[in-house]
PDB file of C-alpha atoms in Angstrom:
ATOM      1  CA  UNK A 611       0.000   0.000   0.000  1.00 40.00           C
ATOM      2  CA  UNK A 612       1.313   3.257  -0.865  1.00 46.00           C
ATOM      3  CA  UNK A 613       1.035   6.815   1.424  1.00 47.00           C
ATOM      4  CA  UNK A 614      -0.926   9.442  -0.339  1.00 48.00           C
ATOM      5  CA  UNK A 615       2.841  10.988  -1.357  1.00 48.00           C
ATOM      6  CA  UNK A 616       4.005   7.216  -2.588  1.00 55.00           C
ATOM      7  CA  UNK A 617       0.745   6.934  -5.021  1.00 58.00           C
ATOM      8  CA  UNK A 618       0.439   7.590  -8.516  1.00 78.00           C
ATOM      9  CA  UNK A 619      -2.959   8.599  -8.322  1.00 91.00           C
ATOM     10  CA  UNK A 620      -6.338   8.433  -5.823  1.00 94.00           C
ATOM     11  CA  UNK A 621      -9.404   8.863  -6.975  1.00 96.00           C
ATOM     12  CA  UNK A 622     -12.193   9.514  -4.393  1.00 95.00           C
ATOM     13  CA  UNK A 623     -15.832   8.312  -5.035  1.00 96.00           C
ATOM     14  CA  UNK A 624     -19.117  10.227  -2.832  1.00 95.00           C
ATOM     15  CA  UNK A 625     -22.146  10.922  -3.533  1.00 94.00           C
ATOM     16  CA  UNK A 626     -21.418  14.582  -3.577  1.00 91.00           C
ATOM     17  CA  UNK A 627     -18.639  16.436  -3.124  1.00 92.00           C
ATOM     18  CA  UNK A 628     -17.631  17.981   0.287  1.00 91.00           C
ATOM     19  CA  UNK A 629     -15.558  21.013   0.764  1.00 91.00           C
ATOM     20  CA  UNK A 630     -12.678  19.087   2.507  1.00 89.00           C
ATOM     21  CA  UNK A 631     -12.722  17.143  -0.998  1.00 90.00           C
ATOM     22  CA  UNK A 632     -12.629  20.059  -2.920  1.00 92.00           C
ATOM     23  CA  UNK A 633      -9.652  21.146  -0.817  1.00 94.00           C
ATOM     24  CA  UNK A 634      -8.200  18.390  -1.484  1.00 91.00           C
ATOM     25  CA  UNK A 635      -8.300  17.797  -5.073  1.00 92.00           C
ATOM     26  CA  UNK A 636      -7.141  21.639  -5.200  1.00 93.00           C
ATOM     27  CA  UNK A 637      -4.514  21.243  -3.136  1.00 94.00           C
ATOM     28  CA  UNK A 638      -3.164  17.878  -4.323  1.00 91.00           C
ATOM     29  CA  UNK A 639      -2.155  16.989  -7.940  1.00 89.00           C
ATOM     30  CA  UNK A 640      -2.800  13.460  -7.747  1.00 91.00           C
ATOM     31  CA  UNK A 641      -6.282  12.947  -6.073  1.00 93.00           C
ATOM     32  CA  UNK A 642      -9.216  13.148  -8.197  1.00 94.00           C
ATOM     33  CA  UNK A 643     -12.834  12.964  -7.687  1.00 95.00           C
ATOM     34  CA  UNK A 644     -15.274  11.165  -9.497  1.00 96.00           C
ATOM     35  CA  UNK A 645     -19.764  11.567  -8.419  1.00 96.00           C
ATOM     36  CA  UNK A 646     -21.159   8.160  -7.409  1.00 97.00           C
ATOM     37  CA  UNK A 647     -23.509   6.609  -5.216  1.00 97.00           C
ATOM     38  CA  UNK A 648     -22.845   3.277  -4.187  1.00 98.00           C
ATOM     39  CA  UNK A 649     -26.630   2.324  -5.048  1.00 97.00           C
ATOM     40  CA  UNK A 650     -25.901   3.970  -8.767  1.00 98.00           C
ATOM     41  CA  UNK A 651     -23.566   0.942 -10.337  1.00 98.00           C
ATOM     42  CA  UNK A 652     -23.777   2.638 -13.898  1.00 98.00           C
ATOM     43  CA  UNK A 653     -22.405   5.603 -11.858  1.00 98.00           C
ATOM     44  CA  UNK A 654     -19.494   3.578 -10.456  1.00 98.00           C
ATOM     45  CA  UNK A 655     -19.132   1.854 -13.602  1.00 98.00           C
ATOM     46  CA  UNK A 656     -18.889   5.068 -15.552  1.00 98.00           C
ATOM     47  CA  UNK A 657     -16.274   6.130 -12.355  1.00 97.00           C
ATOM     48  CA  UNK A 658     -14.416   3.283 -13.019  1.00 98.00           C
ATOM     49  CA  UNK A 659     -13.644   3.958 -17.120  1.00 96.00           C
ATOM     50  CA  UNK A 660     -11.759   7.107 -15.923  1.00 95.00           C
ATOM     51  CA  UNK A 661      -8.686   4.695 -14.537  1.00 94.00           C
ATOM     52  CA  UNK A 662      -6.187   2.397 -16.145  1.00 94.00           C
ATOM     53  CA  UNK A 663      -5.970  -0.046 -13.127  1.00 95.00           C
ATOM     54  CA  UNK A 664      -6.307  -0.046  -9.329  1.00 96.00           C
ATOM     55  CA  UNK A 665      -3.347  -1.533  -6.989  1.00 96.00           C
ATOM     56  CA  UNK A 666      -5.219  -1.069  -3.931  1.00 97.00           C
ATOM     57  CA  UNK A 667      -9.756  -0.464  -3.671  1.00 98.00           C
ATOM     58  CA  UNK A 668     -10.525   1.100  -0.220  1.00 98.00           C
ATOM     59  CA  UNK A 669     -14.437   0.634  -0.089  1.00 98.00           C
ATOM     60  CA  UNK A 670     -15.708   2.570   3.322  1.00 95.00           C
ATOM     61  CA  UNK A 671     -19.713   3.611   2.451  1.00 92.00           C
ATOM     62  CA  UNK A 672     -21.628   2.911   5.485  1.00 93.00           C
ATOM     63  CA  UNK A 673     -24.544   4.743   7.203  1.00 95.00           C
ATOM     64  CA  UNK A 674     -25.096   4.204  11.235  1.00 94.00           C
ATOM     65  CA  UNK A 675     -29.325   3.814  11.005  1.00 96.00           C
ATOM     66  CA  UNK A 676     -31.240   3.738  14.727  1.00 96.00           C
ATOM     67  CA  UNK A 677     -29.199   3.215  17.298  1.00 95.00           C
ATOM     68  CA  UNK A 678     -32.638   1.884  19.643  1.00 96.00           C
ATOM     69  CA  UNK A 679     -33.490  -1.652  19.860  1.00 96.00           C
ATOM     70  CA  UNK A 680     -35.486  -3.663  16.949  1.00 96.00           C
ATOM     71  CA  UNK A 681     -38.506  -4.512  18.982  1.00 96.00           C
ATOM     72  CA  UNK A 682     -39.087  -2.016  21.568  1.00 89.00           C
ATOM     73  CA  UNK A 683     -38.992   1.313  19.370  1.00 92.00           C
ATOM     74  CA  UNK A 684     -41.098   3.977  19.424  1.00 92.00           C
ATOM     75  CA  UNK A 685     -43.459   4.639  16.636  1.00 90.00           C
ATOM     76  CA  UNK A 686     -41.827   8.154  15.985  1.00 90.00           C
ATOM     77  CA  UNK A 687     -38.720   6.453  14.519  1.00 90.00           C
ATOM     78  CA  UNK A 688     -37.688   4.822  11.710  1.00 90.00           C
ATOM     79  CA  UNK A 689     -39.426   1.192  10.909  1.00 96.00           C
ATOM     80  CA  UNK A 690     -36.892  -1.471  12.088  1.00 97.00           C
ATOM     81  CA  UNK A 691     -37.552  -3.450   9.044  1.00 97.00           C
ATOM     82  CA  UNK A 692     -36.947  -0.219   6.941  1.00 97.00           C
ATOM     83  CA  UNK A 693     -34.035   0.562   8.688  1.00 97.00           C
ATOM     84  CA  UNK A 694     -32.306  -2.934   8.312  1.00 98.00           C
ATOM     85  CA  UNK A 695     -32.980  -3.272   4.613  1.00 98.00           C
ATOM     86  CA  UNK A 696     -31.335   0.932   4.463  1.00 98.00           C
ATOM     87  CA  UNK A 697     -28.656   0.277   6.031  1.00 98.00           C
ATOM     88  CA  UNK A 698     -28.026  -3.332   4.436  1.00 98.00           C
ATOM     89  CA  UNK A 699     -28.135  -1.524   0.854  1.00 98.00           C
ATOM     90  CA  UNK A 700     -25.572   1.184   1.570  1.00 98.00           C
ATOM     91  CA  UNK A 701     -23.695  -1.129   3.555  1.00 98.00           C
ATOM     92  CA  UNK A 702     -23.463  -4.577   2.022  1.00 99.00           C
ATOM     93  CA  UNK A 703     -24.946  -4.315  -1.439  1.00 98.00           C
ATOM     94  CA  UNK A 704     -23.117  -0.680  -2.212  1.00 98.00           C
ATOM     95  CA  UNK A 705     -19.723  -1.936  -1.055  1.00 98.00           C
ATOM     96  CA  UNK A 706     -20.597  -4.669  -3.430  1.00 99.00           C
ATOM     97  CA  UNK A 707     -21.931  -2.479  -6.091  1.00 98.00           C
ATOM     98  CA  UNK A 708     -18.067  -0.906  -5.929  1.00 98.00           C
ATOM     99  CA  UNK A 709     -16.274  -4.303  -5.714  1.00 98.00           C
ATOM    100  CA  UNK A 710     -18.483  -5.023  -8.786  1.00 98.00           C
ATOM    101  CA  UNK A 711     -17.445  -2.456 -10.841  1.00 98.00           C
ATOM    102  CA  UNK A 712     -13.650  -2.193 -10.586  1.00 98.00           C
ATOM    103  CA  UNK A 713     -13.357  -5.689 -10.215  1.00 97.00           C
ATOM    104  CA  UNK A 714     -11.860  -5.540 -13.931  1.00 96.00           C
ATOM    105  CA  UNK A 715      -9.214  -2.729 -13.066  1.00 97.00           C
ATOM    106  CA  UNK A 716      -7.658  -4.516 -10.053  1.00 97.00           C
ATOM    107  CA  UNK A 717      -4.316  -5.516 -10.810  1.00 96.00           C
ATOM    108  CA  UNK A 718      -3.393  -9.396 -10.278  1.00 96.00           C
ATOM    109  CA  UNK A 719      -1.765  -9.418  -6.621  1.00 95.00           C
ATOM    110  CA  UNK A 720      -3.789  -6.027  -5.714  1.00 97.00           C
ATOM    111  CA  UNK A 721      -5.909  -6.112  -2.680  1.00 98.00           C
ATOM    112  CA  UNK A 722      -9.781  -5.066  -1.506  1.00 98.00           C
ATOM    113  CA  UNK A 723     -10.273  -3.185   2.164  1.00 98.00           C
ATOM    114  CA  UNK A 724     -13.946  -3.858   3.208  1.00 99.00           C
ATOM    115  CA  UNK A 725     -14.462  -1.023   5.908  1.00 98.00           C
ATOM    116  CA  UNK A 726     -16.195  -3.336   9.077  1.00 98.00           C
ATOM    117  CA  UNK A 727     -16.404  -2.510  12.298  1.00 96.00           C
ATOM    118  CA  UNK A 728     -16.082  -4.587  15.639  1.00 94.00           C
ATOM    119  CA  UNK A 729     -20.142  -3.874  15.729  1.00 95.00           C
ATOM    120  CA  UNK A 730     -19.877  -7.013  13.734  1.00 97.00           C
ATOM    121  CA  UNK A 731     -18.612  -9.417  15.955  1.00 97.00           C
ATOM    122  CA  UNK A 732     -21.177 -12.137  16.509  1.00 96.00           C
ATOM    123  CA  UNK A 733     -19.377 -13.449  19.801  1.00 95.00           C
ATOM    124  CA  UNK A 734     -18.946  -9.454  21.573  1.00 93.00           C
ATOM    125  CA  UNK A 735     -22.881  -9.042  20.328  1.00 92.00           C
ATOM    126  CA  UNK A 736     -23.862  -8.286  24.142  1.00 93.00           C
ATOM    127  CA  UNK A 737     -25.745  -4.466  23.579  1.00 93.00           C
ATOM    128  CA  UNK A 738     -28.779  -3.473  21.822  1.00 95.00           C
ATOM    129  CA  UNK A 739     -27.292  -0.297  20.394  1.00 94.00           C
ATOM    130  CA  UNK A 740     -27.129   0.429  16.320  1.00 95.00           C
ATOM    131  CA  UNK A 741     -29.128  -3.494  15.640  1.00 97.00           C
ATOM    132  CA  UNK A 742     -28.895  -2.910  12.060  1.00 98.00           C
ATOM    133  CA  UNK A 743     -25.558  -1.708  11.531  1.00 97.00           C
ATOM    134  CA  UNK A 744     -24.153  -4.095  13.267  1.00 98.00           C
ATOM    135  CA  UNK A 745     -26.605  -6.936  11.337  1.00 98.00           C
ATOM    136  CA  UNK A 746     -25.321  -5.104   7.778  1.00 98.00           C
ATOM    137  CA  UNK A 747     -21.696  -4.688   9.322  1.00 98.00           C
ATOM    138  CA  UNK A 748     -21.912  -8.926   9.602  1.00 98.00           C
ATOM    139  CA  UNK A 749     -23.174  -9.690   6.342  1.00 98.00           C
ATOM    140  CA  UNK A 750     -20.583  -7.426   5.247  1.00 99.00           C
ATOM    141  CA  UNK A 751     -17.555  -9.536   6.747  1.00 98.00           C
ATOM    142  CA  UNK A 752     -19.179 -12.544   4.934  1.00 99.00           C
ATOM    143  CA  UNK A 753     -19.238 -10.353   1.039  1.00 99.00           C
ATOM    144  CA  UNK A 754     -15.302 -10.129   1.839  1.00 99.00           C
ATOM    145  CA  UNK A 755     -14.951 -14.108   3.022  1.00 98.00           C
ATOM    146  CA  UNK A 756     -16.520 -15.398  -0.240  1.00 99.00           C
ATOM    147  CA  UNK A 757     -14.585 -12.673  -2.365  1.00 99.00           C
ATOM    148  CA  UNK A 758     -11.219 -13.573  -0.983  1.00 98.00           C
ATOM    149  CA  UNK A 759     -12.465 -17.216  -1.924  1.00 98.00           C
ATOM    150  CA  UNK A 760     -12.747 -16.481  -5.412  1.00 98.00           C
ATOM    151  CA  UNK A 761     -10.520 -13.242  -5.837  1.00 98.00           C
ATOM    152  CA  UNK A 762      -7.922 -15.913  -4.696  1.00 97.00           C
ATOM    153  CA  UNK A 763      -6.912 -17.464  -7.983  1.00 95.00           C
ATOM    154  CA  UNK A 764      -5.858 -13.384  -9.152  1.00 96.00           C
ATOM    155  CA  UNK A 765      -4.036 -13.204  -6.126  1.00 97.00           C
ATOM    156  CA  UNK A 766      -6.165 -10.377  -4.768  1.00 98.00           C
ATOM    157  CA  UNK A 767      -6.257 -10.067  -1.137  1.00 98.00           C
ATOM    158  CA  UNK A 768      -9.650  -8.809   0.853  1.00 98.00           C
ATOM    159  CA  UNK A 769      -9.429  -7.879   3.987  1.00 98.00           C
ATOM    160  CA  UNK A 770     -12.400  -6.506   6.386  1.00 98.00           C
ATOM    161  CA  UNK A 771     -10.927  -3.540   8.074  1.00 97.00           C
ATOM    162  CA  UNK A 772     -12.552  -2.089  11.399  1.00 95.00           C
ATOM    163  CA  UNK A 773     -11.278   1.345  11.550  1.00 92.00           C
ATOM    164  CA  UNK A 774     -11.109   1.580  15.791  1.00 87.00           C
ATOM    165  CA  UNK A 775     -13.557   4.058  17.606  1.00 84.00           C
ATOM    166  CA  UNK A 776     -12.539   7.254  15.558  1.00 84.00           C
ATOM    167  CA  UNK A 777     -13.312  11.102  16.155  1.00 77.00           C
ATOM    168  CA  UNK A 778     -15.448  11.398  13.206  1.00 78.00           C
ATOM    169  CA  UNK A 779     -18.667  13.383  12.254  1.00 73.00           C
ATOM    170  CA  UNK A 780     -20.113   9.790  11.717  1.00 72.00           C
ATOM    171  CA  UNK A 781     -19.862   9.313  15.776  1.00 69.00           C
ATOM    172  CA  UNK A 782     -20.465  13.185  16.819  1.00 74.00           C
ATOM    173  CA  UNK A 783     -16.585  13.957  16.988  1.00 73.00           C
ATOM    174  CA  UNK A 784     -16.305  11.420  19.946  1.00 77.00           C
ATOM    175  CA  UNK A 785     -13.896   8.191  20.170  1.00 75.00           C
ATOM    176  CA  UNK A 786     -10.861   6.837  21.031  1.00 82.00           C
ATOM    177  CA  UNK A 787      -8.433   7.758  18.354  1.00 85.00           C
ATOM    178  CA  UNK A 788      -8.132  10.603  15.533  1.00 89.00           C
ATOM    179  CA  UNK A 789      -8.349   9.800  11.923  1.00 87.00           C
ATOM    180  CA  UNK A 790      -5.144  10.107  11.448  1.00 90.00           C
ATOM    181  CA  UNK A 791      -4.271   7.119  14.207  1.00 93.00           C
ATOM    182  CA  UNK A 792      -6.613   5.371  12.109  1.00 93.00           C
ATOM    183  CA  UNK A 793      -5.747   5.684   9.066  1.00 94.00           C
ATOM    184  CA  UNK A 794      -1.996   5.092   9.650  1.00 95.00           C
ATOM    185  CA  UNK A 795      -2.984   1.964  11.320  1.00 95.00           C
ATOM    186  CA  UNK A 796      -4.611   0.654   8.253  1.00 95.00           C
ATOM    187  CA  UNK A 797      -2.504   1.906   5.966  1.00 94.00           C
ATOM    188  CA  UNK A 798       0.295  -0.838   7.718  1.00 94.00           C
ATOM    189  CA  UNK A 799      -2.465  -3.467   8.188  1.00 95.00           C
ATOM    190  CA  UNK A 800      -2.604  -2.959   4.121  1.00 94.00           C
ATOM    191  CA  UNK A 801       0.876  -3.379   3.747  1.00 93.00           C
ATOM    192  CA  UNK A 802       1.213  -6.755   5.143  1.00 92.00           C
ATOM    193  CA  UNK A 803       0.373 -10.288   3.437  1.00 92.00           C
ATOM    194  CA  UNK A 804      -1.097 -12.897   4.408  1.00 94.00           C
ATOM    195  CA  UNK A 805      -4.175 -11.309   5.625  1.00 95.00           C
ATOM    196  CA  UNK A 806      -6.646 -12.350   2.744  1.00 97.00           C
ATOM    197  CA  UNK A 807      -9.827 -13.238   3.941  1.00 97.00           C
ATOM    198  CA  UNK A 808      -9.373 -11.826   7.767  1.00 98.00           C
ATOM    199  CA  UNK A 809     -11.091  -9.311  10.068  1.00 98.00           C
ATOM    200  CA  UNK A 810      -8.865  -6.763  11.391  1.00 97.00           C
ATOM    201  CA  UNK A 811      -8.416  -3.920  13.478  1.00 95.00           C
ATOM    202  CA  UNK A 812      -6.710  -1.003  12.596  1.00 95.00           C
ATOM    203  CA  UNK A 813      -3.883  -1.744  15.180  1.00 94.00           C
ATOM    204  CA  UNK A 814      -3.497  -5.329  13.464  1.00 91.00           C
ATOM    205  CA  UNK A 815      -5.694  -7.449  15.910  1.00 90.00           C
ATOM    206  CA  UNK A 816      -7.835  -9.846  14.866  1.00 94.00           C
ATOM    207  CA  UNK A 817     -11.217  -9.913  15.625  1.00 94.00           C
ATOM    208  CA  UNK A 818     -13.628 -12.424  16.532  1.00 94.00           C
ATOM    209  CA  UNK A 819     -16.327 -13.078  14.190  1.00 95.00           C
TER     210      UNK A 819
END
C-alpha cells in the first residue's frame, strides 16, 4: 500500500462532493474525484472507465441507522424493518456495487479493504445499540470471506478492516483515536500479506467473528 505521497494517483468516489474534498483535489495533484452513489452501479461503472488499473480499492460507504433496539422502538422512529434493509443496501450491497465495478481494473496481486467494524462481531454481540448496523456490518464480513475465496486465484487479497472508535462526524466527533491514528494503522495493516480473507483492526488485531 502506498502513502498518499508514494501513489500515482487516488481517486475519491461520494455521492457529492464535500468542501474538505474540494480542498483536497485543489490542493493535491494526484487525487481526483469522481460523483457516485454506491446504489448507482452505472455511476461507479462510468467512475471506473476514468482509470487504467487499481493496486489497492478502499471501499468505506456505510450509514449508522437507529441506534434503539429492533422490537421495543417507538413509533416516531424509523421502521426497524426499513431501517435494516437501508442500512443493508448502503452497507453490504453498495460496497458490493463498488467491488463489482472495478473488479476488472484490479491488478493481479492487488488487494480489496472492506471497511467493518467490531459492531460485527457475533461473539462481543452483548448491547442493543445500532441493531442494524451491526446486522449489515456482519453480512458485510461474509461479502469479503466469499470474495477472498474467489478473488484468490488473481491473487487479490480482501481484507475486512474495522477502523477503531474514531473522532469522526459519523460518531459526533467522539472516540478513542483521531483519523489520522486510524488511518496510519490501516494503511500498515494494508501493507502486510497474508491477511486475505481476515477481520482486522486497525492496530493489526484480529477480531472475533
Amino acid at each position: 500500500m502506498q502513502s498518499e505521497s508514494q501513489a500515482r494517483s487516488i481517486l475519491a468516489i461520494d455521492r457529492y462532493q464535500s468542501d474538505d474534498i474540494r480542498r483536497l483535489t485543489s490542493a493535491v495533484d494526484n487525487v481526483a474525484f469522481a460523483l457516485a452513489d454506491v446504489k448507482d452501479r452505472a455511476a461507479l461503472k462510468t467512475a471506473a472507465g476514468t482509470i487504467d488499473s487499481v493496486d489497492v480499492l478502499l471501499c468505506v460507504s456505510g450509514i449508522l441507522g437507529s441506534p434503539l433496539p429492533l422490537l421495543d422502538r417507538p413509533t416516531s422512529e424509523p421502521d426497524p424493518s426499513e431501517d435494516i434493509m437501508n442500512v443493508f443496501t448502503v452497507n453490504v450491497e453498495g460496497t458490493f456495487n463498488g467491488v463489482h465495478a472495478f473488479q476488472d481494473k484490479i491488478r493481479h496481486g492487488g488487494k480489496i479493504m472492506l471497511m467493518s467494524s467490531t459492531m460485527a462481531s457475533m461473539e462481543t454481540a452483548t448491547h442493543t445499540l445500532n441493531p442494524a448496523y451491526s446486522i449489515a456490518k456482519a453480512g458485510l464480513n461474509m461479502l469479503g470471506r466469499k470474495l477472498a475465496v474467489e478473488l484468490k486465484e488473481r491473487e487479490i487479497d480482501v481484507i475486512m478492516m474495522s477502523p477503531g472508535v474514531v473522532r469522526t462526524e459519523m460518531n459526533n466527533g467522539k472516540g478513542d483515536i483521531s483519523p489520522q491514528q486510524s488511518v496510519e494503522g490501516i494503511l500498515r495493516e494494508l501493507s502486510r500479506t497474508g491477511t486475505s480473507g481476515m477481520f482486522l483492526r486497525y492496530d493489526g488485531q484480529g477480531w472475533p467473528w
